[in-house]
Short mmCIF file of C-alpha atoms and ligand atoms in Angstrom, two decimals:
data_model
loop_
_atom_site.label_atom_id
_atom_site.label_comp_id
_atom_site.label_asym_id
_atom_site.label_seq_id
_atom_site.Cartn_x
_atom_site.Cartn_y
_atom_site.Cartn_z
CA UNK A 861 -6.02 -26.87 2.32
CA UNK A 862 -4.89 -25.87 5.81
CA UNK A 863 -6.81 -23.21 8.22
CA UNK A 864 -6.32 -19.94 5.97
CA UNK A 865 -6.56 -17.27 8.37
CA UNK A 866 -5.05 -16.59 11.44
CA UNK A 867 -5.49 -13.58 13.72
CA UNK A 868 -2.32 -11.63 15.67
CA UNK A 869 -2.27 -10.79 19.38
CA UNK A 870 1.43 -10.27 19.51
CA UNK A 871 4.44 -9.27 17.63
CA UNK A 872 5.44 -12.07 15.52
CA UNK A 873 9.24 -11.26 15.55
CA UNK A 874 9.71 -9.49 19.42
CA UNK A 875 6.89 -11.61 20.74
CA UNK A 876 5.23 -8.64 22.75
CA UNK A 877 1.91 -7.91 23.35
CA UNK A 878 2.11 -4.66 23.12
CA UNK A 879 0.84 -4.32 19.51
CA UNK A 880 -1.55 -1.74 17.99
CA UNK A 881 -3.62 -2.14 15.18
CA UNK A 882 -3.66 1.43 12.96
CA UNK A 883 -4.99 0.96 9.45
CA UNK A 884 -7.11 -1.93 7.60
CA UNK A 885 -8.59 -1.89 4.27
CA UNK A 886 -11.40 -4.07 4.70
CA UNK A 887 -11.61 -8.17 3.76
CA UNK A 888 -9.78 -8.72 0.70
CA UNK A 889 -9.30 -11.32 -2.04
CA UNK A 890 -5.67 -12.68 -2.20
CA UNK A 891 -3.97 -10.05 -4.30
CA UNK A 892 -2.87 -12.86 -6.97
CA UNK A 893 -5.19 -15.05 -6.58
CA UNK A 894 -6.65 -14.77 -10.21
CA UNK A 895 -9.79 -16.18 -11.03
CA UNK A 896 -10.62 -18.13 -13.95
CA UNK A 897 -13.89 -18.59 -15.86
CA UNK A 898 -15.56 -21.17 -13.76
CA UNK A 899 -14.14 -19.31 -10.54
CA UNK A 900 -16.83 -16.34 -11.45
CA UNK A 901 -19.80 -17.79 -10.19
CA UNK A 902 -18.58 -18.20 -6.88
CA UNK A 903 -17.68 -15.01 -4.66
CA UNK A 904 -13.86 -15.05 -3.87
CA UNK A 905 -13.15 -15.76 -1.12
CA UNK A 906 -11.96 -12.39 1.55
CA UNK A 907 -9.89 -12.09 4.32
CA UNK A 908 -9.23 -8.96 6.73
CA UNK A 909 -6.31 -7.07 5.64
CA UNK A 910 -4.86 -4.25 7.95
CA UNK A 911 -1.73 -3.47 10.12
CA UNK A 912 -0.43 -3.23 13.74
CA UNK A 913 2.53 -2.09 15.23
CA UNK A 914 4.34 -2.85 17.78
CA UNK A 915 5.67 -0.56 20.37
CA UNK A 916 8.78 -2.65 21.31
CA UNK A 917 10.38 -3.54 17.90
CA UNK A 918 8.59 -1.16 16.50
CA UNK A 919 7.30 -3.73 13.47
CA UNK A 920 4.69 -3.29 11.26
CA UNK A 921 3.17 -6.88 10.69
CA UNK A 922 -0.60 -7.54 9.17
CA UNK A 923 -3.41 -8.40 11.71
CA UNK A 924 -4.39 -11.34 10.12
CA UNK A 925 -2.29 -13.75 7.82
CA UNK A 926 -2.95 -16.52 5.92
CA UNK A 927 -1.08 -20.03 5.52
CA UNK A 928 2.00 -19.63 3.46
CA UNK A 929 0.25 -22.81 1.40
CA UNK A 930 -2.27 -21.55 0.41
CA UNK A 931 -0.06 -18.13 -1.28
CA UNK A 932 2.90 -19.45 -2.37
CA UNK A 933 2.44 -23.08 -4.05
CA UNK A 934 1.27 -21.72 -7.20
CA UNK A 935 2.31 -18.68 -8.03
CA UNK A 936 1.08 -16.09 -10.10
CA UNK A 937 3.80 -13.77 -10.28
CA UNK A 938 7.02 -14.46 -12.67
CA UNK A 939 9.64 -11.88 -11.68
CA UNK A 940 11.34 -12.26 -15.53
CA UNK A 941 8.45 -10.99 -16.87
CA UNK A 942 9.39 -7.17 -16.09
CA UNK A 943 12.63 -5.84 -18.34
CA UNK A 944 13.24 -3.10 -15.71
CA UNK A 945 13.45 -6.28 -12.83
CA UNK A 946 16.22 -8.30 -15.13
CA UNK A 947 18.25 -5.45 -15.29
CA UNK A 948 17.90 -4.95 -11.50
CA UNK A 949 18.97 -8.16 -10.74
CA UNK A 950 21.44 -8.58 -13.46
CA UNK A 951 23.39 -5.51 -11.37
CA UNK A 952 22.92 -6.90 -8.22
CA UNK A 953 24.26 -9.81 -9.62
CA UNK A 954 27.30 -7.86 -10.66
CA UNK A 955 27.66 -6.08 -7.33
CA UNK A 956 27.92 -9.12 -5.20
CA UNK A 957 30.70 -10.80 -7.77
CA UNK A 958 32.48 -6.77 -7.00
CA UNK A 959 31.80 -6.81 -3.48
CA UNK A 960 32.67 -10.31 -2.42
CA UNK A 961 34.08 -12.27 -5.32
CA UNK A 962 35.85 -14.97 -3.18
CA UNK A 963 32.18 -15.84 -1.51
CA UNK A 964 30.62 -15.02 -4.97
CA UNK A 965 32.71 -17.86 -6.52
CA UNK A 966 31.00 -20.64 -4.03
CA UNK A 967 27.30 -21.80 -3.44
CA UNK A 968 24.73 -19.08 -3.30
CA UNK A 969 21.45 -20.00 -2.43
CA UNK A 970 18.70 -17.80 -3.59
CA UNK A 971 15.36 -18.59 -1.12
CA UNK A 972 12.54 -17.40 -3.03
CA UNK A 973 14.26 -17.48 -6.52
CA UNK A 974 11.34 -17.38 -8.19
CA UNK A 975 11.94 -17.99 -12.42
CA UNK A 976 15.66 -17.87 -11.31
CA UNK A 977 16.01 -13.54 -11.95
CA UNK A 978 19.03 -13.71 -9.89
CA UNK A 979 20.43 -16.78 -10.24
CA UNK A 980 20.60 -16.83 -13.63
CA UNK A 981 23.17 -14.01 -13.85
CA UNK A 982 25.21 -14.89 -10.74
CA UNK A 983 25.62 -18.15 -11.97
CA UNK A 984 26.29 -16.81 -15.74
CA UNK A 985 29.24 -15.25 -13.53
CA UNK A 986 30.56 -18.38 -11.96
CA UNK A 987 28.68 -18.66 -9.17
CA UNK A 988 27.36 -22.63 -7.72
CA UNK A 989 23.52 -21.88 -7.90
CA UNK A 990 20.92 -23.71 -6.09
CA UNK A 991 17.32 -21.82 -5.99
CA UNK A 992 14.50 -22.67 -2.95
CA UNK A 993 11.07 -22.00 -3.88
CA UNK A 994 7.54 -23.63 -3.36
CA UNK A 995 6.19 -22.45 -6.37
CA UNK A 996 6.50 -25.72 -9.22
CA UNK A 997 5.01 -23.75 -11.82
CA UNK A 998 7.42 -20.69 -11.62
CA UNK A 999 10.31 -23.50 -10.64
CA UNK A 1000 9.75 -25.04 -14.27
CA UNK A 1001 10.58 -21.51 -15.35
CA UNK A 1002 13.74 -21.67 -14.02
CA UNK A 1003 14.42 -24.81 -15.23
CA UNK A 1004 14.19 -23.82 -18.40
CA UNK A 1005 16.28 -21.12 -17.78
CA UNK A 1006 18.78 -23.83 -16.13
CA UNK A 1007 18.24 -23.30 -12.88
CA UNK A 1008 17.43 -26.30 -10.33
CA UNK A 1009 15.15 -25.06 -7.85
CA UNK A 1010 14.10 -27.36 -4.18
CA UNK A 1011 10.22 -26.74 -4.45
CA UNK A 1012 10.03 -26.91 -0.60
CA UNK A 1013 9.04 -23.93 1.82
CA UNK A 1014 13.02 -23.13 3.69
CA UNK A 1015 12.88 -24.50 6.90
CA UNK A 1016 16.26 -25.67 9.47
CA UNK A 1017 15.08 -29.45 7.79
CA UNK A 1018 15.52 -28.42 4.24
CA UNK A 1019 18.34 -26.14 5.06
CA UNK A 1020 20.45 -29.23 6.80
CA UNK A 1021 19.03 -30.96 3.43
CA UNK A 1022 20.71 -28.74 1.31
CA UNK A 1023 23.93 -28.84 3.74
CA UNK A 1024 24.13 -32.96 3.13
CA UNK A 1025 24.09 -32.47 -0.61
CA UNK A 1026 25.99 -29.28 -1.42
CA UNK A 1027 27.56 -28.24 1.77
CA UNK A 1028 26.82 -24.46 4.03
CA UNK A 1029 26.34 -21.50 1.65
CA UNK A 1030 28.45 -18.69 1.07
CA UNK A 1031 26.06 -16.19 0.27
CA UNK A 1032 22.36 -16.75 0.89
CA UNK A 1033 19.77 -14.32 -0.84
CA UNK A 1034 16.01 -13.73 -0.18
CA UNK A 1035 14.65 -10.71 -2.05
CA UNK A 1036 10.81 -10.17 -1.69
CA UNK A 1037 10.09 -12.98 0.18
CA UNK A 1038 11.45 -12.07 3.83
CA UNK A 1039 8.31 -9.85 4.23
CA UNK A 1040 6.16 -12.82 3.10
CA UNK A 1041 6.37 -15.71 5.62
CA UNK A 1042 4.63 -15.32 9.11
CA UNK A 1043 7.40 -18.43 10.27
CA UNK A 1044 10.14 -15.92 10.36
CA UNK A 1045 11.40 -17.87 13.39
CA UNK A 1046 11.98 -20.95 11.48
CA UNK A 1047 13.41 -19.35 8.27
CA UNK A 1048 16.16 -17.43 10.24
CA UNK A 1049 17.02 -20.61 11.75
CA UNK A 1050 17.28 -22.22 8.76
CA UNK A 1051 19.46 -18.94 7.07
CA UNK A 1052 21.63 -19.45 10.39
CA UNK A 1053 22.22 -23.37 10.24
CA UNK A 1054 23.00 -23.31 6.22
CA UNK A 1055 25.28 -20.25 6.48
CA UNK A 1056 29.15 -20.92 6.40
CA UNK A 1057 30.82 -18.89 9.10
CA UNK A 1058 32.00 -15.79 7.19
CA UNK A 1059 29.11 -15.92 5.01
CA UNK A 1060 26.75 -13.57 4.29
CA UNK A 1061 22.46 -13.27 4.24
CA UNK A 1062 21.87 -10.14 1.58
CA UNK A 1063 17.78 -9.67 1.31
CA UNK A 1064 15.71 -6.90 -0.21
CA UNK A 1065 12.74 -5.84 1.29
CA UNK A 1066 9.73 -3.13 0.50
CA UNK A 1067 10.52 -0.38 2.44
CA UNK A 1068 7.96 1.31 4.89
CA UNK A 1069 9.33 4.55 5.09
CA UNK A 1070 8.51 4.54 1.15
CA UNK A 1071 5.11 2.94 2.04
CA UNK A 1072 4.31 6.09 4.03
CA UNK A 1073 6.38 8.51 2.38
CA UNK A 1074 4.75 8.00 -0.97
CA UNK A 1075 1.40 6.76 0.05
CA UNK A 1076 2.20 3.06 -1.28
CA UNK A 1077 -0.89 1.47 0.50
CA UNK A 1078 -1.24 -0.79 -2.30
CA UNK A 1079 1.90 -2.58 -1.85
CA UNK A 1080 0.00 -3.82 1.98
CA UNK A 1081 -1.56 -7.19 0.87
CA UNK A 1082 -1.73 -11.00 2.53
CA UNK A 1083 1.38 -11.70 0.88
CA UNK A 1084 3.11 -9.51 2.13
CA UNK A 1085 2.84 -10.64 6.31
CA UNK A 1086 5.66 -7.55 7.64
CA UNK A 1087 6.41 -3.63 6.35
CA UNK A 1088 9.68 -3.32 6.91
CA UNK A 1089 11.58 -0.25 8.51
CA UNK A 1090 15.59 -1.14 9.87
CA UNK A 1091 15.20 -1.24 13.66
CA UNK A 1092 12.73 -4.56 13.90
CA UNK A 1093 15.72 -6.16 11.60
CA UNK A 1094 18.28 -5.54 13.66
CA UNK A 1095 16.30 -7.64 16.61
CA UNK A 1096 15.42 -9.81 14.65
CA UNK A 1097 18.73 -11.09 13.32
CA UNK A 1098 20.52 -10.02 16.39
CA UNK A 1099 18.57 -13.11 18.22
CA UNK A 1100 20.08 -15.26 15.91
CA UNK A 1101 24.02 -13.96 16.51
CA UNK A 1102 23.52 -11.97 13.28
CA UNK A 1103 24.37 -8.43 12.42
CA UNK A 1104 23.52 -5.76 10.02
CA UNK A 1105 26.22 -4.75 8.57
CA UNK A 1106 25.30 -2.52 5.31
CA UNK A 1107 22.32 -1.27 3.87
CA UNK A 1108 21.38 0.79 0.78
CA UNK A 1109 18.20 1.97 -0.79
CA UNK A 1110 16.97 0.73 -4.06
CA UNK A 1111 14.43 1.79 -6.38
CA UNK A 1112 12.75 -1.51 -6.82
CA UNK A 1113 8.39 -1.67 -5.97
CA UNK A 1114 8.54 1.94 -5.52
CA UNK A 1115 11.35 2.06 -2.91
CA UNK A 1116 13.15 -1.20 -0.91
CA UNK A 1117 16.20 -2.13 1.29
CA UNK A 1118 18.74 -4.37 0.27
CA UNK A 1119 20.68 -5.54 3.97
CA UNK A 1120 23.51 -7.28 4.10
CA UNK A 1121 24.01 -9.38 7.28
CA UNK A 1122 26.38 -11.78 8.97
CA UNK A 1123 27.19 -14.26 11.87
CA UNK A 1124 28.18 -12.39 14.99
CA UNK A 1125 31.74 -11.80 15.22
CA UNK A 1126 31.47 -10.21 11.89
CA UNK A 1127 33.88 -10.48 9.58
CA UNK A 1128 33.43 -7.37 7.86
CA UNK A 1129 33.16 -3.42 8.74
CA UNK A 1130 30.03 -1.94 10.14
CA UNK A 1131 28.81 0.50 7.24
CA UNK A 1132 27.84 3.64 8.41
CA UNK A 1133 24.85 3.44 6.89
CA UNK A 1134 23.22 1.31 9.52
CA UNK A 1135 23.02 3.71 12.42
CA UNK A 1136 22.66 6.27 9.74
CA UNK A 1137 19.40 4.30 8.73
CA UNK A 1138 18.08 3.89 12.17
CA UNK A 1139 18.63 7.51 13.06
CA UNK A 1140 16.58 8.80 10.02
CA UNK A 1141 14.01 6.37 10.82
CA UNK A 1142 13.73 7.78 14.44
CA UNK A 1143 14.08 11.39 13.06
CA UNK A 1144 11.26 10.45 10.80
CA UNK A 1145 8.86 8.93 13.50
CA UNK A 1146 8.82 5.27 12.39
CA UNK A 1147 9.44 4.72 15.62
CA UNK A 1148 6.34 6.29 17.04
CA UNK A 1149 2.75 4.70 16.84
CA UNK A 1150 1.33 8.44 15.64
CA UNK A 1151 2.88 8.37 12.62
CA UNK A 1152 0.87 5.13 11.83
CA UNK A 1153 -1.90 6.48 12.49
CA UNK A 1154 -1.63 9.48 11.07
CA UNK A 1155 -0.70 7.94 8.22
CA UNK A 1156 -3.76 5.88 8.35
CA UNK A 1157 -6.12 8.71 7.28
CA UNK A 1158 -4.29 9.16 3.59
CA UNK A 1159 -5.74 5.33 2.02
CA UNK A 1160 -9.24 7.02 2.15
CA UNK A 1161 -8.52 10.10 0.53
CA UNK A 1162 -6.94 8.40 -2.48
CA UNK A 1163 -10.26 6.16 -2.88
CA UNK A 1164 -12.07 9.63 -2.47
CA UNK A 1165 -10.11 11.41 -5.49
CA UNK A 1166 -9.68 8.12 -7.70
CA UNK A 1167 -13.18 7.23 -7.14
CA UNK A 1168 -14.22 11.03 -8.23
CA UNK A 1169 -12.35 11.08 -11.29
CA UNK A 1170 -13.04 7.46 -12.62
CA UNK A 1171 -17.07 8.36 -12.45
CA UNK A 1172 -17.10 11.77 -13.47
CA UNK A 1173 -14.68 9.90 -16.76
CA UNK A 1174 -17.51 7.50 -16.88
CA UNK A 1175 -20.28 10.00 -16.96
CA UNK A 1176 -18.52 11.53 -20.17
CA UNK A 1177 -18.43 8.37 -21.64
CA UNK A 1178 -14.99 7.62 -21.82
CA UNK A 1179 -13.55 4.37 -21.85
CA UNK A 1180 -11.25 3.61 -19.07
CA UNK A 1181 -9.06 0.37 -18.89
CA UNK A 1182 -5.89 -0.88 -15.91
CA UNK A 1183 -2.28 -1.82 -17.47
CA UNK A 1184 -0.10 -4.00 -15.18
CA UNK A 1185 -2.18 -7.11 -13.11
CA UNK A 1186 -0.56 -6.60 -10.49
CA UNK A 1187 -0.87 -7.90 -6.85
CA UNK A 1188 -0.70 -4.31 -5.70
CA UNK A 1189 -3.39 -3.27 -8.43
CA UNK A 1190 -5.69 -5.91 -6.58
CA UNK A 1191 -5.31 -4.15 -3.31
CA UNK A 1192 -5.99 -0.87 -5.01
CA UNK A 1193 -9.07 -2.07 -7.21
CA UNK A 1194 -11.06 -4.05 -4.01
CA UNK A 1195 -9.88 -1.10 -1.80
CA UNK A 1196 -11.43 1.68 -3.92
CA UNK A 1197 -14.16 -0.28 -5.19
CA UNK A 1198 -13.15 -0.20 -8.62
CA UNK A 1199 -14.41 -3.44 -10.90
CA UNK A 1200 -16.57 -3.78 -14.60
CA UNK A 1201 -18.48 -0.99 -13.46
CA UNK A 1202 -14.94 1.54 -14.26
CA UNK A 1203 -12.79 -0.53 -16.39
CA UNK A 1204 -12.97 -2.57 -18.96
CA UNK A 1205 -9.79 -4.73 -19.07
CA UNK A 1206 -6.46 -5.20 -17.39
CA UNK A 1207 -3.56 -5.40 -19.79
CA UNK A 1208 -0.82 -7.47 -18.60
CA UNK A 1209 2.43 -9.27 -20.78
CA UNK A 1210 2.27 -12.59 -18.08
CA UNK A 1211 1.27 -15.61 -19.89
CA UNK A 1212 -0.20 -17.04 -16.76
CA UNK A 1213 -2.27 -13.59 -15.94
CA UNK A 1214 -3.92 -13.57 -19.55
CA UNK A 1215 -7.33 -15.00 -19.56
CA UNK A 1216 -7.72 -14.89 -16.00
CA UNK A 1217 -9.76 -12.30 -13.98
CA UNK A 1218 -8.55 -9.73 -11.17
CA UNK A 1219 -9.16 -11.12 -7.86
CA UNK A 1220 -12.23 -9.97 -5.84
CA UNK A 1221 -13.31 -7.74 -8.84
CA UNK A 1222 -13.39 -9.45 -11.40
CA UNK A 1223 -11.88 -7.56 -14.70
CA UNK A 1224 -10.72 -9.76 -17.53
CA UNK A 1225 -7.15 -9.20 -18.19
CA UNK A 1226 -5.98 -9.58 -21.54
CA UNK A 1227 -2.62 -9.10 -23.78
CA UNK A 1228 -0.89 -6.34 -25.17
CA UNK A 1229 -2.60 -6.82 -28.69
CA UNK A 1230 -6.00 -6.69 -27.66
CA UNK A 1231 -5.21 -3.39 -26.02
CA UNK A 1232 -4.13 -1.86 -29.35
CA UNK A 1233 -7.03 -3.03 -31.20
CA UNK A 1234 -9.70 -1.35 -28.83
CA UNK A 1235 -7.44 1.37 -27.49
CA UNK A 1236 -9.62 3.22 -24.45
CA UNK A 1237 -9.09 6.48 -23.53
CA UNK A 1238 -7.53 6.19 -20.08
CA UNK A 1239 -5.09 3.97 -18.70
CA UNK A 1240 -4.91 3.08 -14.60
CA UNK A 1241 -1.60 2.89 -14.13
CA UNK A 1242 -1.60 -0.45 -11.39
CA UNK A 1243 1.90 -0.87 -11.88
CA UNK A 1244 2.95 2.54 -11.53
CA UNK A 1245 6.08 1.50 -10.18
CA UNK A 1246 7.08 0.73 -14.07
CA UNK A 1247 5.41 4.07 -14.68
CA UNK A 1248 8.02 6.09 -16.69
CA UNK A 1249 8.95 3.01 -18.99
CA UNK A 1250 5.59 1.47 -19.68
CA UNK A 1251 4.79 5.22 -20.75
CA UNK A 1252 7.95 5.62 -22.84
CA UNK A 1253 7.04 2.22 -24.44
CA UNK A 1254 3.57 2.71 -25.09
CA UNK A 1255 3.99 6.38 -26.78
CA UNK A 1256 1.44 5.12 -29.42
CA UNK A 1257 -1.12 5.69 -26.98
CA UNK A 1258 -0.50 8.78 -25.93
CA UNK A 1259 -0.29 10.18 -29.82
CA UNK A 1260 -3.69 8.96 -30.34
CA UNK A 1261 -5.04 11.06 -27.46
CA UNK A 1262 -4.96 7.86 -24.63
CA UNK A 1263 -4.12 9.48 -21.38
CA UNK A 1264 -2.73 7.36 -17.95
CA UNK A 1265 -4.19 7.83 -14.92
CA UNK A 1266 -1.44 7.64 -11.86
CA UNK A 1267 -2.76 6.25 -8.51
CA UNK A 1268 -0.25 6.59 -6.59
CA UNK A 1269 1.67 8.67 -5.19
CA UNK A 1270 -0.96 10.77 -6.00
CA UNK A 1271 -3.92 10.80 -8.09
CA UNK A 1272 -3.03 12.50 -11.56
CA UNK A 1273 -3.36 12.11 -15.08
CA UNK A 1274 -0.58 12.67 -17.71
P1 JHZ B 930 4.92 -5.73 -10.14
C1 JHZ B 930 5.08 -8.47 -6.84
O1 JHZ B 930 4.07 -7.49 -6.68
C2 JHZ B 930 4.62 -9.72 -6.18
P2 JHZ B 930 3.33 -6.86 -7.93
C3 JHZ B 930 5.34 -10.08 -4.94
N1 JHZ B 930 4.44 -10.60 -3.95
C4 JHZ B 930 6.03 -9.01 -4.26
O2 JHZ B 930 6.36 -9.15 -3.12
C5 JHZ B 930 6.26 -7.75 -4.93
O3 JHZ B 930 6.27 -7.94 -6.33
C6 JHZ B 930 7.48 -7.09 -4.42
C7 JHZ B 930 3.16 -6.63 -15.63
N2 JHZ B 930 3.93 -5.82 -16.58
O4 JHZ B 930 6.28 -6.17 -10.51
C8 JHZ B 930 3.94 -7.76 -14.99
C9 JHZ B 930 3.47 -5.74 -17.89
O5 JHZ B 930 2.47 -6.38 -18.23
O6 JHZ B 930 4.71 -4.29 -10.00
C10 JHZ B 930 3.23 -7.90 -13.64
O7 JHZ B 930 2.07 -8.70 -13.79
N3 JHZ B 930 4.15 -4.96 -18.76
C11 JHZ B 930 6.39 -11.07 -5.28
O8 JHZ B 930 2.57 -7.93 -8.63
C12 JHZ B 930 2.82 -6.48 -13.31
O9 JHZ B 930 2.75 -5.79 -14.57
C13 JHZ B 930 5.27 -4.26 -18.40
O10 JHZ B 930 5.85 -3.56 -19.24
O11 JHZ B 930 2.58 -5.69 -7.44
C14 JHZ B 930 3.82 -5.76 -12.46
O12 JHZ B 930 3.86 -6.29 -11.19
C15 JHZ B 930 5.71 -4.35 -17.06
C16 JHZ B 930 6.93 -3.58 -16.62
C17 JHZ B 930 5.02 -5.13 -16.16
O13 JHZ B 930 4.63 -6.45 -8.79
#
């Protein structure tokens, strides 16, 4: 495996120095690295996790990343697996073949495609489909579900690759994955060398003004190498002749962008969302290192209250177990502290999840039905972004008595 770890001194996309670390969580397991039986009797391995920002672009990037190789080529996380995601991507899916058909009708290349989520219903639409993704265990997914995915990191090599075989792309998507690589660098120059003039890059990306706004600490892990606001985009892109030239908010991991960008001239409009966007964002002080740091100080009281409730739920002998094993839940778990000790299982519907333990604490996580057979009497909520529908679903529960504890925004229990 190549060096894991490596520390920042400057701004990965602006390249200044003038960078200021203003939260970290402590060393940290891989949030999907999952641990198997024979994995137990060794401690997992940690790395620090916390964030800087940077006074010029005004980024937030992690401190410390790790290789891309040693995240993203096997993969734990199978977007497919969440009903709410389908249908998310099903309508984006719809909304590109509205908004541009004539582009819609070529090549779209999907970087990050992941068991094919997208490509599966742009290319039920008409669309040429050709997925990029490291992954060759979530690849096979898409395979099955018809989609031929290049298992190769997207660099400018595989991008003039993909140019020999199938010609530029019309429409290029990355959705949760242009947060994720430290080589930002390389992958724009690979978006800008495989996209046809009068093409267009459409990504979504977390959003840090939800981050803050809704305390979403848990969504900061390795994986995830940048926190996006607007402004650090537009530099970004515009040193590549690119421009921003629509953005809207989506509800997706408990708030994200999705941009839509282009080669510079454009040759569509300038929304007005964009310098509507960057104005709220300065309104809102994303643009100011005090807000970071303010922010900094709500993590710990979340642990404090979460913490509090889980014992004093403990010391009346209730049984407490997690639904969702997610990679956010494995920030929130190491953060607070919470392992064996709190909860007795982690319920989760991903084939590849089931059997496996949480990283860094260690919970077994197990199906659905084993859940229903032991019922406990409180839920953790890790994937509380699925809150109101894994509620709805699992009604059963709460007509026996079962009642969910929600982390996040705020620690409560309905
Ligand atoms: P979920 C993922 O984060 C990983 P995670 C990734 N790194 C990323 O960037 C973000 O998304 C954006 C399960 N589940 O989607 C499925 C049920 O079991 O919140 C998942 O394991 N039953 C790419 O991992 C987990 O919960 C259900 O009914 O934090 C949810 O993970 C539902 C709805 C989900 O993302």
């Amino acid at each position: 495996m190549p060096t894991a770890i490596k520390h920042h001194t400057r701004c990965i996309i602006c390249g200044s120095t003038d960078i200021m670390p203003y939260l970290s969580l402590g060393n940290m397991a891989l949030a999907n690295s999952f641990a198997t039986k024979q994995h137990l009797t060794k401690p997992a391995k940690k790395y620090p996790l916390g964030m800087t920002y940077c006074h010029a672009c005004h980024l937030s990037q992690l401190t410390h990343t790790v290789n891309p190789k040693n995240l993203f080529q096997t993969y734990a996380y199978f977007s497919s697996t969440s009903p709410q995601l389908v249908a998310h991507f099903s309508a984006y899916a719809k909304d590109l073949w509205r908004l541009f058909p004539t582009l819609a009708r070529g090549l779209v290349v999907d970087v990050g495609s992941n068991d094919g989520i997208l490509l599966v219903p742009l290319k039920k639409r008409g669309s040429r489909v050709l997925g990029v993704d490291p992954a060759k265990n979530v690849a096979a997914a898409a395979a099955q579900a018809g989609i031929h995915t290049m298992t190769k990191f997207f660099t400018p090599t595989l991008a003039q690759i993909i140019i020999n075989k199938y010609g530029q792309a019309n429409i290029i998507s990355a959705n949760n994955v242009f947060a994720h690589t430290p080589d930002i660098h390389l992958f724009m120059t690979a978006v800008k060398r495989l996209l046809c003039p009068g093409g267009i890059f459409v990504f979504e990306v977390k959003y840090l003004g939800d981050l803050i706004g809704k305390n979403e600490f848990d969504t900061i892990y390795h994986e995830h190498v940048f926190s996006y606001i607007l402004h650090p985009l537009v530099t970004l892109l515009g040193k590549y002749a690119m421009q921003i030239f629509d953005v809207h908010h989506v509800d997706t991991h408990g708030g994200s962008l999705r941009i839509f960008a282009s080669h510079i001239p454009l040759p569509f409009a300038i929304s007005p969302s964009v310098s509507t966007y960057l104005q709220k964002e300065i309104r809102a002080g994303y643009t100011d290192l005090t807000t970071y740091t303010r922010y900094a100080q709500k993590p710990p009281a979340v642990k404090k209250k979460l913490l509090a409730l889980l014992t004093s739920l403990k010391q009346k002998n209730k049984r407490i177990a997690a639904y969702g094993a997610s990679a956010k839940g494995s920030t929130l778990l190491q953060y607070c502290g919470i392992d064996t000790n709190f909860i007795d299982f982690v319920v989760d519907t991903t084939p590849y999840k089931i059997g496996k333990y949480m990283p860094g604490t260690h919970i077994p996580i197990v199906d659905a039905r084993q859940w229903k057979k032991h019922p406990p009497d409180y839920i953790l909520l890790l994937a509380w972004n699925f809150s109101d529908s894994i509620i709805k679903r699992e009604a059963w529960f709460g007509r026996r008595g079962g009642k969910f504890i929600l982390p996040i925004p705020a620690v409560g229990v309905v």
